[in-house]
């Protein structure tokens, strides 16, 4: 049988010899843990200073928590987030903010990944955010279906944050703008915002970035490309992706088409002629050219003052777009208004009151209640 003193097992089968190797070793006494203690550890609340220090010291875990706070719709979180944002404000504004738009499947993610990796190799820190107001409806499935930017997510200087998944475009825009500020305070040099959703998201992204890149595929005509009217007009660069293999000629024809089309449009940015180029994100060909153009753009607009002017304009517009959203919310959430709307709609439809009368009645109700 077993010698005493040498790791004596707690139990062995009867009549077993030394050849028996499966021992039941003495167990370790369980330490009694208070469940509430675990909760306390897990839910340790960060103070404004904790958030501030973490963000400034580039602690990504704290940055992520701060963004979660920014994305919360609870008033307590909103108030705390505002305090944090106020404190980090002096450390914001130093990044290059780039918007990337284009029809689904054009290669936005592939482009952002290639550009992001390229920038990380240059020693820059890159944050990638997304705007997808439609994910409220699809429950984020657009992002969920795809493995997003695997290579870039492995770069230590890259941070990828999916779109806040709930809310109106106005709400998502507020959250994204505040997230940009948090990322800037955390030292990211380049912030890329991808539009994934439908509707007005391109215009919204344009209103928060310095440079707006439109990714298209070989094929002429906006309708064919699946882009909305007006998107070309707000772009600072048109990049025709998938210029590889048999597509190269077709991509060049598309380039000529868009060059001509742009000739008839007003420039998206004062003093800047929107370039059109072809490239292949998949083969990593031309990604450096995109970055060179962005840098030329920054040189031009910083020299002629347009960069600064746009940033100032954007922040003031942000204030008033929030005022509008807030007034709208307050109006439509007021019980007196909710109750009066069916009756007033009926009166308008029956021709009993004019639309103008209806507005006066609703606003009076709102102001008196
Ligand atoms: P997104 O929906 O605009 O983000 O597009 P993705 O980046 O997800 O790309 C859609 C598809 O196009 C994927 O299958 C990519 O592999 C492919 N793709 C992206 N860039 C290129 C490219 O430069 N050349 C080719 N041939 N295919 C590409």
Tab-separated table of C-alpha atoms and ligand atoms in Angstrom:
chain	number	residue	atom	x	y	z
A	1	UNK	CA	0.000	0.000	0.000
A	2	UNK	CA	0.998	3.689	-0.055
A	3	UNK	CA	3.779	4.978	2.086
A	4	UNK	CA	2.757	7.370	4.749
A	5	UNK	CA	3.730	11.046	4.381
A	6	UNK	CA	4.046	11.131	0.582
A	7	UNK	CA	1.066	13.000	-0.817
A	8	UNK	CA	-1.261	10.540	0.661
A	9	UNK	CA	-4.469	10.401	-1.331
A	10	UNK	CA	-7.732	10.790	0.461
A	11	UNK	CA	-9.244	7.771	-1.183
A	12	UNK	CA	-8.091	4.822	-3.331
A	13	UNK	CA	-10.076	1.819	-4.525
A	14	UNK	CA	-9.940	-1.197	-2.283
A	15	UNK	CA	-7.068	-3.606	-2.889
A	16	UNK	CA	-5.306	-1.242	-5.270
A	17	UNK	CA	-1.554	-1.331	-5.644
A	18	UNK	CA	1.057	1.309	-6.534
A	19	UNK	CA	0.114	1.019	-10.179
A	20	UNK	CA	-3.146	2.776	-9.490
A	21	UNK	CA	-2.691	6.319	-10.616
A	22	UNK	CA	-6.055	7.952	-10.128
A	23	UNK	CA	-5.984	9.415	-6.656
A	24	UNK	CA	-8.634	11.414	-5.004
A	25	UNK	CA	-6.577	14.091	-3.348
A	26	UNK	CA	-7.700	15.882	-0.225
A	27	UNK	CA	-9.959	18.754	-1.129
A	28	UNK	CA	-9.366	22.370	-0.289
A	29	UNK	CA	-11.754	23.775	2.215
A	30	UNK	CA	-14.140	26.161	0.531
A	31	UNK	CA	-13.906	29.757	1.656
A	32	UNK	CA	-17.293	31.137	2.426
A	33	UNK	CA	-17.899	34.136	0.163
A	34	UNK	CA	-20.651	36.580	0.662
A	35	UNK	CA	-22.557	36.917	-2.612
A	36	UNK	CA	-23.018	40.588	-1.872
A	37	UNK	CA	-19.243	41.030	-1.715
A	38	UNK	CA	-18.907	39.722	-5.267
A	39	UNK	CA	-21.522	42.154	-6.449
A	40	UNK	CA	-19.684	44.941	-4.690
A	41	UNK	CA	-16.424	44.091	-6.409
A	42	UNK	CA	-18.065	43.699	-9.802
A	43	UNK	CA	-20.094	46.829	-9.618
A	44	UNK	CA	-17.541	49.115	-8.087
A	45	UNK	CA	-18.742	52.473	-9.180
A	46	UNK	CA	-16.167	54.738	-10.722
A	47	UNK	CA	-16.099	58.339	-9.593
A	48	UNK	CA	-15.758	61.276	-11.968
A	49	UNK	CA	-12.062	61.384	-11.075
A	50	UNK	CA	-11.678	57.638	-11.723
A	51	UNK	CA	-13.135	58.107	-15.186
A	52	UNK	CA	-11.056	61.196	-15.834
A	53	UNK	CA	-7.764	59.656	-14.729
A	54	UNK	CA	-8.452	56.395	-16.538
A	55	UNK	CA	-9.281	58.143	-19.799
A	56	UNK	CA	-6.364	60.555	-19.645
A	57	UNK	CA	-4.005	57.683	-18.831
A	58	UNK	CA	-5.309	55.769	-21.844
A	59	UNK	CA	-6.812	52.954	-19.828
A	60	UNK	CA	-8.988	51.259	-22.455
A	61	UNK	CA	-11.127	49.431	-19.887
A	62	UNK	CA	-12.059	52.750	-18.292
A	63	UNK	CA	-12.607	54.357	-21.697
A	64	UNK	CA	-15.017	51.536	-22.586
A	65	UNK	CA	-16.872	52.031	-19.310
A	66	UNK	CA	-17.073	55.765	-19.961
A	67	UNK	CA	-18.558	55.089	-23.399
A	68	UNK	CA	-21.093	52.705	-21.866
A	69	UNK	CA	-22.011	55.526	-19.501
A	70	UNK	CA	-22.350	57.925	-22.435
A	71	UNK	CA	-24.598	55.417	-24.203
A	72	UNK	CA	-26.887	54.926	-21.226
A	73	UNK	CA	-30.333	56.505	-21.326
A	74	UNK	CA	-30.687	56.675	-17.548
A	75	UNK	CA	-30.680	60.209	-16.167
A	76	UNK	CA	-28.200	59.342	-13.401
A	77	UNK	CA	-25.742	58.041	-16.015
A	78	UNK	CA	-26.352	60.977	-18.332
A	79	UNK	CA	-25.572	63.412	-15.487
A	80	UNK	CA	-22.423	61.538	-14.488
A	81	UNK	CA	-21.292	61.312	-18.125
A	82	UNK	CA	-21.731	65.071	-18.466
A	83	UNK	CA	-19.492	65.678	-15.462
A	84	UNK	CA	-16.838	63.382	-16.905
A	85	UNK	CA	-17.084	65.043	-20.323
A	86	UNK	CA	-16.776	68.500	-18.831
A	87	UNK	CA	-13.588	67.445	-17.099
A	88	UNK	CA	-12.001	65.844	-20.154
A	89	UNK	CA	-13.012	68.671	-22.515
A	90	UNK	CA	-9.621	70.462	-22.392
A	91	UNK	CA	-8.010	67.248	-23.686
A	92	UNK	CA	-10.277	66.892	-26.708
A	93	UNK	CA	-10.231	68.156	-30.279
A	94	UNK	CA	-6.761	67.034	-31.309
A	95	UNK	CA	-7.648	64.069	-33.512
A	96	UNK	CA	-8.494	63.867	-37.176
A	97	UNK	CA	-12.148	62.893	-37.503
A	98	UNK	CA	-12.939	60.900	-40.624
A	99	UNK	CA	-16.369	59.759	-41.785
A	100	UNK	CA	-16.662	56.765	-44.112
A	101	UNK	CA	-19.815	56.151	-46.059
A	102	UNK	CA	-20.936	54.100	-49.030
A	103	UNK	CA	-23.467	51.465	-50.017
A	104	UNK	CA	-23.564	48.126	-48.209
A	105	UNK	CA	-20.955	45.772	-49.616
A	106	UNK	CA	-18.799	48.531	-51.137
A	107	UNK	CA	-16.001	47.590	-48.797
A	108	UNK	CA	-16.196	50.167	-46.001
A	109	UNK	CA	-15.170	47.730	-43.288
A	110	UNK	CA	-12.378	46.291	-45.414
A	111	UNK	CA	-11.169	49.824	-46.167
A	112	UNK	CA	-11.319	50.941	-42.546
A	113	UNK	CA	-9.474	47.829	-41.476
A	114	UNK	CA	-6.745	48.320	-44.094
A	115	UNK	CA	-6.449	52.047	-43.374
A	116	UNK	CA	-6.516	51.436	-39.617
A	117	UNK	CA	-3.741	48.833	-39.805
A	118	UNK	CA	-1.716	51.141	-42.062
A	119	UNK	CA	-2.033	53.994	-39.577
A	120	UNK	CA	-1.169	51.780	-36.602
A	121	UNK	CA	1.997	50.741	-38.455
A	122	UNK	CA	2.848	54.456	-38.681
A	123	UNK	CA	2.603	54.641	-34.902
A	124	UNK	CA	-0.793	56.351	-34.834
A	125	UNK	CA	-3.623	55.381	-32.500
A	126	UNK	CA	-6.911	54.716	-34.252
A	127	UNK	CA	-10.448	54.515	-32.891
A	128	UNK	CA	-13.257	53.167	-35.061
A	129	UNK	CA	-16.847	54.034	-34.222
A	130	UNK	CA	-20.014	53.250	-36.122
A	131	UNK	CA	-23.354	54.925	-36.586
A	132	UNK	CA	-26.186	52.553	-37.175
A	133	UNK	CA	-29.521	53.970	-36.094
A	134	UNK	CA	-31.273	51.124	-37.918
A	135	UNK	CA	-29.822	48.659	-35.433
A	136	UNK	CA	-32.712	49.595	-33.141
A	137	UNK	CA	-34.918	47.773	-35.625
A	138	UNK	CA	-32.558	45.005	-36.626
A	139	UNK	CA	-31.224	44.634	-33.091
A	140	UNK	CA	-27.680	45.118	-34.276
A	141	UNK	CA	-27.779	42.227	-36.691
A	142	UNK	CA	-25.925	44.179	-39.366
A	143	UNK	CA	-22.918	44.274	-37.089
A	144	UNK	CA	-23.620	40.909	-35.587
A	145	UNK	CA	-23.579	38.932	-38.840
A	146	UNK	CA	-20.083	39.955	-39.738
A	147	UNK	CA	-16.791	39.305	-38.125
A	148	UNK	CA	-15.682	42.870	-38.008
A	149	UNK	CA	-12.142	43.985	-38.616
A	150	UNK	CA	-10.371	41.054	-37.060
A	151	UNK	CA	-6.894	42.183	-38.046
A	152	UNK	CA	-7.398	45.700	-36.809
A	153	UNK	CA	-8.892	44.537	-33.529
A	154	UNK	CA	-5.609	42.755	-32.809
A	155	UNK	CA	-3.604	45.982	-33.117
A	156	UNK	CA	-2.776	47.349	-29.694
A	157	UNK	CA	-3.161	50.911	-30.943
A	158	UNK	CA	-6.645	50.361	-32.321
A	159	UNK	CA	-9.955	50.565	-30.542
A	160	UNK	CA	-13.157	49.423	-32.252
A	161	UNK	CA	-16.504	50.268	-30.746
A	162	UNK	CA	-19.778	49.155	-32.327
A	163	UNK	CA	-22.690	51.517	-32.742
A	164	UNK	CA	-24.832	52.310	-29.727
A	165	UNK	CA	-27.741	50.003	-30.362
A	166	UNK	CA	-30.741	51.941	-29.218
A	167	UNK	CA	-32.313	55.219	-29.984
A	168	UNK	CA	-33.238	57.704	-32.618
A	169	UNK	CA	-30.660	59.130	-34.999
A	170	UNK	CA	-30.522	62.235	-32.779
A	171	UNK	CA	-29.790	60.093	-29.732
A	172	UNK	CA	-27.201	57.993	-31.530
A	173	UNK	CA	-25.559	61.168	-32.864
A	174	UNK	CA	-25.247	62.679	-29.380
A	175	UNK	CA	-23.697	59.479	-28.090
A	176	UNK	CA	-21.265	59.248	-31.001
A	177	UNK	CA	-20.192	62.887	-30.649
A	178	UNK	CA	-19.524	62.406	-26.962
A	179	UNK	CA	-17.712	59.141	-27.671
A	180	UNK	CA	-15.450	61.022	-30.112
A	181	UNK	CA	-14.533	63.400	-27.277
A	182	UNK	CA	-13.793	60.524	-24.896
A	183	UNK	CA	-11.578	58.827	-27.508
A	184	UNK	CA	-9.734	62.074	-28.161
A	185	UNK	CA	-9.041	62.568	-24.470
A	186	UNK	CA	-7.735	58.992	-24.431
A	187	UNK	CA	-5.127	60.028	-26.986
A	188	UNK	CA	-6.470	58.591	-30.233
A	189	UNK	CA	-4.966	60.422	-33.202
A	190	UNK	CA	-7.446	59.315	-35.835
A	191	UNK	CA	-11.132	58.663	-35.289
A	192	UNK	CA	-13.001	56.890	-38.052
A	193	UNK	CA	-16.782	56.889	-38.039
A	194	UNK	CA	-18.488	54.417	-40.302
A	195	UNK	CA	-22.074	54.853	-41.414
A	196	UNK	CA	-23.929	51.611	-41.521
A	197	UNK	CA	-27.485	52.669	-41.211
A	198	UNK	CA	-30.045	54.023	-43.547
A	199	UNK	CA	-31.808	57.352	-43.762
A	200	UNK	CA	-30.080	60.526	-42.755
A	201	UNK	CA	-26.999	58.977	-41.186
A	202	UNK	CA	-24.593	60.324	-43.842
A	203	UNK	CA	-25.613	63.922	-43.176
A	204	UNK	CA	-25.306	63.314	-39.453
A	205	UNK	CA	-21.826	61.859	-39.809
A	206	UNK	CA	-20.805	64.734	-42.084
A	207	UNK	CA	-21.826	67.097	-39.278
A	208	UNK	CA	-19.322	65.565	-36.881
A	209	UNK	CA	-16.231	64.894	-39.015
A	210	UNK	CA	-13.440	66.890	-40.659
A	211	UNK	CA	-13.148	64.673	-43.721
A	212	UNK	CA	-15.887	62.651	-45.393
A	213	UNK	CA	-14.830	59.684	-47.511
A	214	UNK	CA	-17.280	58.057	-49.888
A	215	UNK	CA	-16.482	54.469	-50.842
A	216	UNK	CA	-18.045	53.319	-54.103
A	217	UNK	CA	-17.657	50.307	-56.370
A	218	UNK	CA	-17.113	50.163	-60.129
A	219	UNK	CA	-20.393	51.102	-61.773
A	220	UNK	CA	-21.668	54.474	-62.855
A	221	UNK	CA	-24.601	56.430	-61.580
A	222	UNK	CA	-25.711	57.103	-58.022
A	223	UNK	CA	-28.810	54.961	-58.353
A	224	UNK	CA	-26.786	52.026	-59.567
A	225	UNK	CA	-24.407	52.502	-56.690
A	226	UNK	CA	-27.263	52.508	-54.244
A	227	UNK	CA	-26.343	55.837	-52.709
A	228	UNK	CA	-28.774	58.544	-51.891
A	229	UNK	CA	-28.963	61.764	-53.785
A	230	UNK	CA	-26.776	64.401	-52.242
A	231	UNK	CA	-24.165	62.099	-50.731
A	232	UNK	CA	-21.640	62.852	-53.488
A	233	UNK	CA	-22.080	66.577	-52.754
A	234	UNK	CA	-20.987	66.209	-49.134
A	235	UNK	CA	-17.937	64.041	-49.865
A	236	UNK	CA	-14.326	65.217	-49.630
A	237	UNK	CA	-13.076	62.241	-51.573
A	238	UNK	CA	-14.620	59.566	-53.749
A	239	UNK	CA	-12.718	56.326	-53.582
A	240	UNK	CA	-13.710	53.582	-55.988
A	241	UNK	CA	-12.879	50.307	-54.329
A	242	UNK	CA	-12.426	46.828	-55.815
A	243	UNK	CA	-10.201	48.125	-58.595
A	244	UNK	CA	-8.605	44.715	-58.943
A	245	UNK	CA	-8.682	41.803	-61.397
A	246	UNK	CA	-11.206	42.255	-64.180
A	247	UNK	CA	-12.670	45.289	-62.467
A	248	UNK	CA	-9.751	47.638	-63.108
A	249	UNK	CA	-11.027	49.065	-66.408
A	250	UNK	CA	-14.533	49.375	-65.129
A	251	UNK	CA	-13.231	51.167	-62.043
A	252	UNK	CA	-11.391	53.671	-64.254
A	253	UNK	CA	-14.541	54.357	-66.280
A	254	UNK	CA	-16.410	54.941	-63.011
A	255	UNK	CA	-13.679	57.321	-61.907
A	256	UNK	CA	-14.066	59.399	-65.072
A	257	UNK	CA	-17.831	59.449	-64.611
A	258	UNK	CA	-17.593	60.777	-61.064
A	259	UNK	CA	-14.915	63.298	-61.979
A	260	UNK	CA	-17.273	64.725	-64.571
A	261	UNK	CA	-20.213	64.661	-62.184
A	262	UNK	CA	-18.200	66.507	-59.539
A	263	UNK	CA	-17.272	69.183	-62.061
A	264	UNK	CA	-20.877	70.294	-61.985
A	265	UNK	CA	-21.198	70.379	-58.219
A	266	UNK	CA	-20.187	72.808	-55.539
A	267	UNK	CA	-17.252	71.564	-53.463
A	268	UNK	CA	-18.130	69.912	-50.149
A	269	UNK	CA	-15.352	71.866	-48.474
A	270	UNK	CA	-14.409	75.421	-49.382
A	271	UNK	CA	-11.051	75.561	-51.174
A	272	UNK	CA	-10.850	71.804	-51.719
A	273	UNK	CA	-11.333	69.976	-54.993
A	274	UNK	CA	-12.840	66.569	-54.195
A	275	UNK	CA	-10.503	63.958	-55.707
A	276	UNK	CA	-11.685	60.700	-57.247
A	277	UNK	CA	-9.410	57.674	-57.071
A	278	UNK	CA	-9.484	53.932	-57.549
A	279	UNK	CA	-8.012	51.420	-55.120
A	280	UNK	CA	-8.304	47.900	-53.780
A	281	UNK	CA	-8.846	47.542	-50.060
A	282	UNK	CA	-8.646	43.773	-50.285
A	283	UNK	CA	-5.189	43.884	-51.886
A	284	UNK	CA	-4.079	46.823	-49.784
A	285	UNK	CA	-3.393	48.846	-52.946
A	286	UNK	CA	-3.971	52.582	-52.718
A	287	UNK	CA	-4.657	52.799	-48.987
A	288	UNK	CA	-1.549	54.985	-48.626
A	289	UNK	CA	-2.937	57.297	-51.332
A	290	UNK	CA	-6.124	57.782	-49.312
A	291	UNK	CA	-4.077	58.813	-46.285
A	292	UNK	CA	-1.912	61.160	-48.378
A	293	UNK	CA	-5.043	62.891	-49.694
A	294	UNK	CA	-6.420	63.241	-46.167
A	295	UNK	CA	-3.178	64.880	-45.086
A	296	UNK	CA	-3.186	67.251	-48.031
A	297	UNK	CA	-6.781	68.111	-47.140
A	298	UNK	CA	-5.760	68.845	-43.551
A	299	UNK	CA	-2.891	71.062	-44.728
A	300	UNK	CA	-5.127	73.017	-47.085
A	301	UNK	CA	-8.040	73.474	-44.681
A	302	UNK	CA	-5.903	74.286	-41.671
A	303	UNK	CA	-4.046	76.907	-43.694
A	304	UNK	CA	-7.139	78.567	-45.135
A	305	UNK	CA	-9.021	78.458	-41.832
A	306	UNK	CA	-11.816	76.210	-43.086
A	307	UNK	CA	-10.897	73.407	-40.699
A	308	UNK	CA	-11.321	75.608	-37.654
A	309	UNK	CA	-14.415	77.291	-39.004
A	310	UNK	CA	-16.083	73.929	-39.641
A	311	UNK	CA	-15.273	72.624	-36.143
A	312	UNK	CA	-16.768	75.752	-34.550
A	313	UNK	CA	-19.819	75.553	-36.760
A	314	UNK	CA	-20.271	71.883	-35.913
A	315	UNK	CA	-20.195	72.371	-32.159
A	316	UNK	CA	-22.700	75.238	-32.265
A	317	UNK	CA	-24.985	73.237	-34.573
A	318	UNK	CA	-24.719	70.352	-32.161
A	319	UNK	CA	-26.066	72.555	-29.362
A	320	UNK	CA	-29.073	73.665	-31.375
A	321	UNK	CA	-29.850	70.283	-32.839
A	322	UNK	CA	-30.003	69.016	-29.258
A	323	UNK	CA	-32.265	71.907	-28.293
A	324	UNK	CA	-34.607	70.912	-31.114
A	325	UNK	CA	-34.570	67.251	-30.112
A	326	UNK	CA	-35.221	68.151	-26.491
A	327	UNK	CA	-38.114	70.470	-27.284
A	328	UNK	CA	-39.656	67.836	-29.539
A	329	UNK	CA	-39.307	65.156	-26.856
A	330	UNK	CA	-40.833	67.344	-24.184
A	331	UNK	CA	-43.690	68.328	-26.458
A	332	UNK	CA	-44.654	64.844	-27.592
A	333	UNK	CA	-44.235	63.329	-24.139
A	334	UNK	CA	-46.534	65.782	-22.387
A	335	UNK	CA	-49.712	64.006	-21.267
A	336	UNK	CA	-51.964	66.890	-22.327
A	337	UNK	CA	-50.531	66.704	-25.846
A	338	UNK	CA	-50.675	62.907	-26.055
A	339	UNK	CA	-54.355	63.078	-25.043
A	340	UNK	CA	-55.251	65.959	-27.357
A	341	UNK	CA	-53.612	64.707	-30.556
A	342	UNK	CA	-56.302	62.198	-31.666
A	343	UNK	CA	-59.054	64.792	-31.242
A	344	UNK	CA	-57.136	67.532	-33.034
A	345	UNK	CA	-56.179	65.202	-35.889
A	346	UNK	CA	-59.838	64.326	-36.297
A	347	UNK	CA	-60.860	67.986	-36.352
A	348	UNK	CA	-58.273	68.757	-39.033
A	349	UNK	CA	-59.372	65.792	-41.144
A	350	UNK	CA	-63.043	66.757	-40.815
A	351	UNK	CA	-62.211	70.272	-41.916
A	352	UNK	CA	-63.437	71.725	-38.632
A	353	UNK	CA	-60.179	73.564	-37.961
A	354	UNK	CA	-57.294	74.583	-40.171
A	355	UNK	CA	-53.788	73.100	-39.692
A	356	UNK	CA	-52.675	76.493	-38.380
A	357	UNK	CA	-55.507	76.467	-35.810
A	358	UNK	CA	-54.383	72.991	-34.792
A	359	UNK	CA	-50.824	74.189	-34.207
A	360	UNK	CA	-52.008	77.144	-32.113
A	361	UNK	CA	-54.250	74.877	-30.034
A	362	UNK	CA	-51.482	72.324	-29.444
A	363	UNK	CA	-48.893	74.928	-28.495
A	364	UNK	CA	-51.321	76.630	-26.112
A	365	UNK	CA	-52.025	73.297	-24.492
A	366	UNK	CA	-48.304	72.658	-24.180
A	367	UNK	CA	-47.539	76.023	-22.620
A	368	UNK	CA	-50.469	75.891	-20.189
A	369	UNK	CA	-49.715	72.403	-18.902
B	1	LIG	P1	-19.195	47.092	-46.309
B	1	LIG	O1	-20.566	46.501	-46.207
B	1	LIG	O2	-19.198	48.324	-47.143
B	1	LIG	O3	-18.547	47.310	-44.973
B	1	LIG	O4	-18.307	46.051	-47.132
B	1	LIG	P2	-17.253	44.959	-46.636
B	1	LIG	O5	-15.980	45.603	-46.227
B	1	LIG	O6	-17.902	44.072	-45.642
B	1	LIG	O7	-16.966	44.183	-48.003
B	1	LIG	C1	-17.987	43.526	-48.733
B	1	LIG	C2	-17.376	42.455	-49.597
B	1	LIG	O8	-16.527	43.024	-50.585
B	1	LIG	C3	-16.516	41.463	-48.825
B	1	LIG	O9	-16.752	40.177	-49.316
B	1	LIG	C4	-15.111	41.919	-49.109
B	1	LIG	O10	-14.173	40.872	-49.045
B	1	LIG	C5	-15.245	42.447	-50.525
B	1	LIG	N1	-14.225	43.461	-50.813
B	1	LIG	C6	-13.877	44.514	-50.036
B	1	LIG	N2	-12.888	45.215	-50.602
B	1	LIG	C7	-12.583	44.600	-51.782
B	1	LIG	C8	-11.625	44.860	-52.817
B	1	LIG	O11	-10.833	45.775	-52.779
B	1	LIG	N3	-11.664	44.020	-53.876
B	1	LIG	C9	-12.519	42.969	-53.961
B	1	LIG	N4	-12.453	42.204	-55.056
B	1	LIG	N5	-13.411	42.692	-53.005
B	1	LIG	C10	-13.446	43.484	-51.916
